[in-house]
Amino acid sequence: MHEKTRDRTGDRTVDRDGLRGDCANCFGLCCVALPFARSADFALDKPAGRPCLHLAADHRCGIHDRLRQKGFTGCTVYDCFGAGQKVSQVTFGGQDWRGAPAEHARAVFEVFPVVRQLHELLWYLTEALGLPAARPVHPELRRALERTEALTRGTPGELAALDVPAHRAEVNVLLLKTSELARAGVRGRGKDRRGADLMGARLKGADLHGANLRGACLIAADLTGADLRGADLIGADLRDTDLTDADLTGAFFLTQPQVTAARGGAGTRLPGSVTRPLHWTAGS
């Protein structure tokens, strides 16, 4: 899906295609660099830096079409936001970690999570620039986006030394301003559920129009038929959240991993920035 977001402060168009994982141009970094522990999300333990046993020689997953059935649900909800291909093809110039000196592989695996965090910020900044209500802060958002993009193109040494939490904190100030502007005047903007513990909450049909749900824990919550239009969902934990027939039209700062981790169906209305997960209708 080709998607571009118009920056309403000028005629620049920001292309978000580069913020989606492109496994064909990545050296399987998420399957090697990241650790995972045996749990409901992963069928086995794997330390950081060790290739998953299902990673093939061509960097493809050997059980990609059966991940959920094989106990690797965590893999199906992960998205690198395009960091994999950036690190593989730009940061390290297309040099594969396989067959390379050990120090090269370590550098690749160290840099990948850093660039992934930066690309996630680029996703949020790009979305913020597409919100007309946030026009007063568009110039600042554009500068932050350009600065973040420049950081992603640093050398391996520069990226490894980058203080990502500090940069994220700076960007978050702008994202908070964006949220306030986007929800201003919305009937439900007074519903501040930021960081709320709503695990397993019964919120069927709840009116959360324009609500602030930043960082809220909604694991296994029942949001069937809920009104989430125009809600801020940045960082909300939607694992196993039931979004059947819920309306998320206009919800912002929602990512594909959040949607994929939730449950929903054909009646769930989603913003155009994300796609409907296949397992919602496949029953798997």
mmCIF file of C-alpha atoms in Angstrom:
data_model
loop_
_atom_site.group_PDB
_atom_site.id
_atom_site.type_symbol
_atom_site.label_atom_id
_atom_site.label_comp_id
_atom_site.label_asym_id
_atom_site.label_seq_id
_atom_site.Cartn_x
_atom_site.Cartn_y
_atom_site.Cartn_z
ATOM 1 C CA MET A 1 0.000 0.000 0.000
ATOM 2 C CA HIS A 2 1.482 3.326 -1.060
ATOM 3 C CA GLU A 3 0.735 6.039 1.438
ATOM 4 C CA LYS A 4 1.757 9.658 1.647
ATOM 5 C CA THR A 5 0.833 12.235 4.252
ATOM 6 C CA ARG A 6 0.420 15.863 3.276
ATOM 7 C CA ASP A 7 2.251 18.395 5.437
ATOM 8 C CA ARG A 8 -0.443 21.079 5.632
ATOM 9 C CA THR A 9 2.110 23.843 6.398
ATOM 10 C CA GLY A 10 3.577 23.641 2.896
ATOM 11 C CA ASP A 11 3.579 21.646 -0.290
ATOM 12 C CA ARG A 12 5.945 18.985 0.973
ATOM 13 C CA THR A 13 4.616 15.430 0.920
ATOM 14 C CA VAL A 14 6.033 12.954 3.414
ATOM 15 C CA ASP A 15 6.215 9.384 2.158
ATOM 16 C CA ARG A 16 5.426 6.844 4.891
ATOM 17 C CA ASP A 17 6.238 3.773 2.802
ATOM 18 C CA GLY A 18 9.783 3.791 4.185
ATOM 19 C CA LEU A 19 8.337 3.424 7.673
ATOM 20 C CA ARG A 20 6.983 -0.055 7.010
ATOM 21 C CA GLY A 21 9.051 -3.204 7.231
ATOM 22 C CA ASP A 22 10.499 -4.432 3.933
ATOM 23 C CA CYS A 23 11.807 -7.913 4.703
ATOM 24 C CA ALA A 24 13.112 -8.407 1.152
ATOM 25 C CA ASN A 25 15.711 -5.693 1.779
ATOM 26 C CA CYS A 26 16.566 -6.656 5.353
ATOM 27 C CA PHE A 27 19.031 -9.248 6.616
ATOM 28 C CA GLY A 28 16.514 -10.771 9.037
ATOM 29 C CA LEU A 29 17.602 -8.413 11.806
ATOM 30 C CA CYS A 30 14.519 -8.773 14.006
ATOM 31 C CA CYS A 31 15.038 -12.549 13.936
ATOM 32 C CA VAL A 32 18.592 -12.214 15.212
ATOM 33 C CA ALA A 33 19.201 -8.973 17.097
ATOM 34 C CA LEU A 34 16.221 -9.162 19.439
ATOM 35 C CA PRO A 35 15.777 -11.558 22.374
ATOM 36 C CA PHE A 36 12.554 -13.318 23.279
ATOM 37 C CA ALA A 37 11.449 -15.531 26.125
ATOM 38 C CA ARG A 38 9.222 -18.602 26.109
ATOM 39 C CA SER A 39 5.719 -17.311 26.789
ATOM 40 C CA ALA A 40 2.283 -16.998 25.241
ATOM 41 C CA ASP A 41 3.977 -14.914 22.530
ATOM 42 C CA PHE A 42 6.990 -17.113 21.804
ATOM 43 C CA ALA A 43 7.396 -20.880 21.776
ATOM 44 C CA LEU A 44 11.010 -20.814 22.971
ATOM 45 C CA ASP A 45 13.782 -18.723 24.493
ATOM 46 C CA LYS A 46 16.275 -16.872 22.294
ATOM 47 C CA PRO A 47 19.022 -14.503 23.447
ATOM 48 C CA ALA A 48 19.852 -11.305 21.599
ATOM 49 C CA GLY A 49 22.337 -11.816 18.790
ATOM 50 C CA ARG A 50 21.475 -15.458 18.134
ATOM 51 C CA PRO A 51 19.496 -16.291 14.963
ATOM 52 C CA CYS A 52 16.068 -17.812 15.474
ATOM 53 C CA LEU A 53 16.126 -21.499 14.582
ATOM 54 C CA HIS A 54 13.451 -20.814 11.951
ATOM 55 C CA LEU A 55 15.540 -18.191 10.126
ATOM 56 C CA ALA A 56 16.508 -19.537 6.689
ATOM 57 C CA ALA A 57 19.726 -18.896 4.788
ATOM 58 C CA ASP A 58 17.964 -16.281 2.635
ATOM 59 C CA HIS A 59 16.929 -14.354 5.783
ATOM 60 C CA ARG A 60 13.307 -15.417 5.404
ATOM 61 C CA CYS A 61 11.215 -17.055 8.113
ATOM 62 C CA GLY A 62 10.722 -20.761 7.513
ATOM 63 C CA ILE A 63 7.330 -20.777 9.251
ATOM 64 C CA HIS A 64 6.089 -17.325 8.267
ATOM 65 C CA ASP A 65 2.670 -18.594 7.181
ATOM 66 C CA ARG A 66 2.284 -20.663 10.365
ATOM 67 C CA LEU A 67 3.697 -18.383 13.048
ATOM 68 C CA ARG A 68 0.525 -18.222 15.127
ATOM 69 C CA GLN A 69 -0.056 -21.946 14.927
ATOM 70 C CA LYS A 70 3.566 -22.598 15.948
ATOM 71 C CA GLY A 71 3.365 -20.356 19.019
ATOM 72 C CA PHE A 72 5.102 -17.258 17.655
ATOM 73 C CA THR A 73 2.310 -14.719 17.908
ATOM 74 C CA GLY A 74 4.848 -12.155 19.086
ATOM 75 C CA CYS A 75 6.512 -12.266 15.680
ATOM 76 C CA THR A 76 3.241 -11.565 13.878
ATOM 77 C CA VAL A 77 2.641 -8.328 15.796
ATOM 78 C CA TYR A 78 6.177 -6.966 15.508
ATOM 79 C CA ASP A 79 6.993 -4.169 13.071
ATOM 80 C CA CYS A 80 10.398 -2.524 12.745
ATOM 81 C CA PHE A 81 8.865 0.588 11.103
ATOM 82 C CA GLY A 82 11.348 0.193 8.269
ATOM 83 C CA ALA A 83 14.433 0.149 10.488
ATOM 84 C CA GLY A 84 15.490 -3.270 9.218
ATOM 85 C CA GLN A 85 16.034 -2.218 5.638
ATOM 86 C CA LYS A 86 17.539 1.125 6.717
ATOM 87 C CA VAL A 87 20.206 -0.548 8.859
ATOM 88 C CA SER A 88 20.844 -3.302 6.318
ATOM 89 C CA GLN A 89 21.051 -1.203 3.187
ATOM 90 C CA VAL A 90 21.987 2.295 4.388
ATOM 91 C CA THR A 91 23.804 2.169 7.714
ATOM 92 C CA PHE A 92 25.890 -0.850 6.718
ATOM 93 C CA GLY A 93 25.749 -0.397 2.954
ATOM 94 C CA GLY A 94 24.248 -3.776 2.152
ATOM 95 C CA GLN A 95 26.941 -5.772 3.966
ATOM 96 C CA ASP A 96 25.379 -8.912 5.422
ATOM 97 C CA TRP A 97 26.154 -9.805 9.033
ATOM 98 C CA ARG A 98 26.506 -13.430 7.954
ATOM 99 C CA GLY A 99 30.070 -14.175 7.002
ATOM 100 C CA ALA A 100 31.222 -10.806 8.327
ATOM 101 C CA PRO A 101 33.660 -10.322 11.237
ATOM 102 C CA ALA A 102 32.083 -10.745 14.664
ATOM 103 C CA GLU A 103 32.528 -7.047 15.463
ATOM 104 C CA HIS A 104 30.505 -6.124 12.367
ATOM 105 C CA ALA A 105 27.617 -8.376 13.410
ATOM 106 C CA ARG A 106 27.674 -6.960 16.953
ATOM 107 C CA ALA A 107 27.531 -3.423 15.566
ATOM 108 C CA VAL A 108 24.566 -4.300 13.347
ATOM 109 C CA PHE A 109 22.643 -5.832 16.227
ATOM 110 C CA GLU A 110 23.458 -2.882 18.526
ATOM 111 C CA VAL A 111 22.341 -0.263 16.037
ATOM 112 C CA PHE A 112 19.121 -1.934 14.872
ATOM 113 C CA PRO A 113 17.051 -1.273 18.046
ATOM 114 C CA VAL A 114 18.228 2.355 18.058
ATOM 115 C CA VAL A 115 17.092 2.990 14.494
ATOM 116 C CA ARG A 116 13.849 1.143 15.187
ATOM 117 C CA GLN A 117 13.020 3.620 17.969
ATOM 118 C CA LEU A 118 13.857 6.547 15.725
ATOM 119 C CA HIS A 119 11.672 5.189 12.933
ATOM 120 C CA GLU A 120 8.768 4.797 15.345
ATOM 121 C CA LEU A 121 9.159 8.489 16.194
ATOM 122 C CA LEU A 122 9.176 9.273 12.472
ATOM 123 C CA TRP A 123 5.855 7.428 12.194
ATOM 124 C CA TYR A 124 4.284 9.590 14.894
ATOM 125 C CA LEU A 125 5.754 12.816 13.537
ATOM 126 C CA THR A 126 4.573 12.015 10.036
ATOM 127 C CA GLU A 127 1.068 11.345 11.304
ATOM 128 C CA ALA A 128 1.096 14.567 13.323
ATOM 129 C CA LEU A 129 1.979 16.515 10.172
ATOM 130 C CA GLY A 130 -1.099 15.060 8.516
ATOM 131 C CA LEU A 131 -3.458 16.402 11.193
ATOM 132 C CA PRO A 132 -4.914 19.761 10.117
ATOM 133 C CA ALA A 133 -5.817 20.661 13.703
ATOM 134 C CA ALA A 134 -2.128 20.512 14.637
ATOM 135 C CA ARG A 135 -1.215 23.195 12.110
ATOM 136 C CA PRO A 136 0.073 25.628 14.798
ATOM 137 C CA VAL A 137 2.904 23.201 15.589
ATOM 138 C CA HIS A 138 3.542 21.907 12.064
ATOM 139 C CA PRO A 139 6.745 23.947 11.631
ATOM 140 C CA GLU A 140 8.168 22.492 14.852
ATOM 141 C CA LEU A 141 7.003 19.017 13.894
ATOM 142 C CA ARG A 142 8.662 19.314 10.507
ATOM 143 C CA ARG A 143 11.951 20.351 12.074
ATOM 144 C CA ALA A 144 11.725 17.447 14.515
ATOM 145 C CA LEU A 145 11.029 15.042 11.673
ATOM 146 C CA GLU A 146 14.003 16.312 9.676
ATOM 147 C CA ARG A 147 16.236 16.098 12.730
ATOM 148 C CA THR A 148 15.084 12.549 13.505
ATOM 149 C CA GLU A 149 15.545 11.440 9.907
ATOM 150 C CA ALA A 150 19.062 12.880 9.955
ATOM 151 C CA LEU A 151 19.832 10.909 13.104
ATOM 152 C CA THR A 152 18.781 7.656 11.423
ATOM 153 C CA ARG A 153 21.473 8.264 8.810
ATOM 154 C CA GLY A 154 24.283 8.570 11.313
ATOM 155 C CA THR A 155 27.307 6.296 11.336
ATOM 156 C CA PRO A 156 27.155 3.069 13.356
ATOM 157 C CA GLY A 157 29.268 4.748 16.036
ATOM 158 C CA GLU A 158 27.034 7.827 16.178
ATOM 159 C CA LEU A 159 23.904 5.717 16.419
ATOM 160 C CA ALA A 160 25.324 3.483 19.153
ATOM 161 C CA ALA A 161 26.206 6.574 21.210
ATOM 162 C CA LEU A 162 22.878 8.343 20.657
ATOM 163 C CA ASP A 163 20.810 9.246 23.725
ATOM 164 C CA VAL A 164 17.499 8.000 22.358
ATOM 165 C CA PRO A 165 15.441 8.637 25.539
ATOM 166 C CA ALA A 166 16.516 12.290 25.515
ATOM 167 C CA HIS A 167 15.541 12.715 21.884
ATOM 168 C CA ARG A 168 12.261 10.882 22.453
ATOM 169 C CA ALA A 169 11.468 13.226 25.346
ATOM 170 C CA GLU A 170 11.973 16.256 23.092
ATOM 171 C CA VAL A 171 9.710 14.826 20.404
ATOM 172 C CA ASN A 172 7.097 13.812 22.954
ATOM 173 C CA VAL A 173 6.590 17.444 23.953
ATOM 174 C CA LEU A 174 5.458 18.145 20.396
ATOM 175 C CA LEU A 175 3.324 15.016 20.242
ATOM 176 C CA LEU A 176 1.544 16.080 23.437
ATOM 177 C CA LYS A 177 0.823 19.489 21.904
ATOM 178 C CA THR A 178 -0.439 17.746 18.791
ATOM 179 C CA SER A 179 -2.779 15.587 20.859
ATOM 180 C CA GLU A 180 -4.253 18.569 22.667
ATOM 181 C CA LEU A 181 -4.846 20.431 19.413
ATOM 182 C CA ALA A 182 -6.315 17.399 17.645
ATOM 183 C CA ARG A 183 -8.740 16.660 20.468
ATOM 184 C CA ALA A 184 -9.668 20.286 21.224
ATOM 185 C CA GLY A 185 -13.392 20.804 20.930
ATOM 186 C CA VAL A 186 -14.109 17.081 20.748
ATOM 187 C CA ARG A 187 -16.966 16.109 23.025
ATOM 188 C CA GLY A 188 -14.992 13.449 24.870
ATOM 189 C CA ARG A 189 -11.644 15.180 25.169
ATOM 190 C CA GLY A 190 -12.141 15.449 28.926
ATOM 191 C CA LYS A 191 -11.854 11.683 29.258
ATOM 192 C CA ASP A 192 -8.255 11.492 30.406
ATOM 193 C CA ARG A 193 -7.291 7.834 30.713
ATOM 194 C CA ARG A 194 -3.572 8.435 30.197
ATOM 195 C CA GLY A 195 -1.608 5.527 31.673
ATOM 196 C CA ALA A 196 -4.790 4.024 33.134
ATOM 197 C CA ASP A 197 -4.827 0.368 34.176
ATOM 198 C CA LEU A 198 -7.803 -0.961 32.253
ATOM 199 C CA MET A 199 -6.669 -4.556 31.938
ATOM 200 C CA GLY A 200 -9.717 -6.735 31.369
ATOM 201 C CA ALA A 201 -12.032 -3.745 31.763
ATOM 202 C CA ARG A 202 -15.611 -4.117 30.585
ATOM 203 C CA LEU A 203 -15.961 -1.152 28.244
ATOM 204 C CA LYS A 204 -18.456 -2.540 25.772
ATOM 205 C CA GLY A 205 -20.067 0.349 23.906
ATOM 206 C CA ALA A 206 -18.065 2.901 25.909
ATOM 207 C CA ASP A 207 -17.997 6.510 24.717
ATOM 208 C CA LEU A 208 -14.274 7.233 24.390
ATOM 209 C CA HIS A 209 -14.611 9.734 21.585
ATOM 210 C CA GLY A 210 -11.580 12.033 21.719
ATOM 211 C CA ALA A 211 -10.246 10.364 24.856
ATOM 212 C CA ASN A 212 -6.622 10.465 25.938
ATOM 213 C CA LEU A 213 -5.538 6.821 26.160
ATOM 214 C CA ARG A 214 -1.815 7.419 25.915
ATOM 215 C CA GLY A 215 0.026 4.499 27.497
ATOM 216 C CA ALA A 216 -3.164 2.959 28.864
ATOM 217 C CA CYS A 217 -3.114 -0.767 29.634
ATOM 218 C CA LEU A 218 -6.058 -2.261 27.764
ATOM 219 C CA ILE A 219 -4.900 -5.873 27.722
ATOM 220 C CA ALA A 220 -7.899 -8.180 27.209
ATOM 221 C CA ALA A 221 -10.307 -5.273 27.702
ATOM 222 C CA ASP A 222 -13.761 -5.548 26.146
ATOM 223 C CA LEU A 223 -14.151 -2.582 23.779
ATOM 224 C CA THR A 224 -16.722 -4.168 21.505
ATOM 225 C CA GLY A 225 -18.797 -1.451 19.877
ATOM 226 C CA ALA A 226 -16.862 1.288 21.677
ATOM 227 C CA ASP A 227 -16.559 4.783 20.215
ATOM 228 C CA LEU A 228 -12.836 5.533 19.909
ATOM 229 C CA ARG A 229 -13.100 8.164 17.215
ATOM 230 C CA GLY A 230 -10.397 10.804 17.481
ATOM 231 C CA ALA A 231 -8.767 9.126 20.481
ATOM 232 C CA ASP A 232 -5.042 9.423 21.203
ATOM 233 C CA LEU A 233 -3.760 5.837 21.366
ATOM 234 C CA ILE A 234 -0.013 6.355 21.457
ATOM 235 C CA GLY A 235 1.622 3.581 23.460
ATOM 236 C CA ALA A 236 -1.693 1.991 24.505
ATOM 237 C CA ASP A 237 -1.308 -1.745 25.139
ATOM 238 C CA LEU A 238 -3.960 -3.414 22.998
ATOM 239 C CA ARG A 239 -2.873 -7.021 23.368
ATOM 240 C CA ASP A 240 -5.946 -9.238 23.117
ATOM 241 C CA THR A 241 -8.208 -6.174 23.348
ATOM 242 C CA ASP A 242 -11.590 -6.912 21.781
ATOM 243 C CA LEU A 243 -12.255 -4.225 19.169
ATOM 244 C CA THR A 244 -15.125 -6.024 17.475
ATOM 245 C CA ASP A 245 -17.446 -3.416 15.903
ATOM 246 C CA ALA A 246 -15.491 -0.610 17.591
ATOM 247 C CA ASP A 247 -15.120 2.690 15.733
ATOM 248 C CA LEU A 248 -11.526 3.942 15.593
ATOM 249 C CA THR A 249 -12.156 6.397 12.768
ATOM 250 C CA GLY A 250 -9.795 9.337 13.177
ATOM 251 C CA ALA A 251 -7.941 7.745 16.090
ATOM 252 C CA PHE A 252 -4.342 8.852 15.892
ATOM 253 C CA PHE A 253 -0.872 7.646 16.862
ATOM 254 C CA LEU A 254 -2.175 4.112 16.375
ATOM 255 C CA THR A 255 0.372 1.673 14.949
ATOM 256 C CA GLN A 256 0.057 -1.590 13.055
ATOM 257 C CA PRO A 257 1.580 -3.649 15.890
ATOM 258 C CA GLN A 258 -1.105 -2.365 18.258
ATOM 259 C CA VAL A 259 -3.890 -3.295 15.855
ATOM 260 C CA THR A 260 -2.400 -6.692 15.046
ATOM 261 C CA ALA A 261 -2.103 -7.506 18.753
ATOM 262 C CA ALA A 262 -5.812 -6.819 19.267
ATOM 263 C CA ARG A 263 -8.896 -8.768 18.255
ATOM 264 C CA GLY A 264 -11.457 -7.416 15.836
ATOM 265 C CA GLY A 265 -13.592 -8.206 12.849
ATOM 266 C CA ALA A 266 -15.142 -6.962 9.646
ATOM 267 C CA GLY A 267 -17.210 -4.425 11.567
ATOM 268 C CA THR A 268 -14.219 -2.760 13.220
ATOM 269 C CA ARG A 269 -13.628 0.674 11.682
ATOM 270 C CA LEU A 270 -9.973 1.639 11.450
ATOM 271 C CA PRO A 271 -8.051 4.772 10.446
ATOM 272 C CA GLY A 272 -6.429 4.659 7.020
ATOM 273 C CA SER A 273 -2.908 4.510 8.464
ATOM 274 C CA VAL A 274 -3.285 0.844 9.450
ATOM 275 C CA THR A 275 -4.582 -2.285 7.737
ATOM 276 C CA ARG A 276 -7.032 -4.902 8.942
ATOM 277 C CA PRO A 277 -5.102 -7.947 10.250
ATOM 278 C CA LEU A 278 -5.722 -11.152 8.330
ATOM 279 C CA HIS A 279 -6.294 -13.179 11.476
ATOM 280 C CA TRP A 280 -9.302 -11.017 12.385
ATOM 281 C CA THR A 281 -11.294 -12.730 9.673
ATOM 282 C CA ALA A 282 -9.256 -15.925 9.251
ATOM 283 C CA GLY A 283 -10.154 -17.108 12.753
ATOM 284 C CA SER A 284 -6.556 -17.973 13.589
#
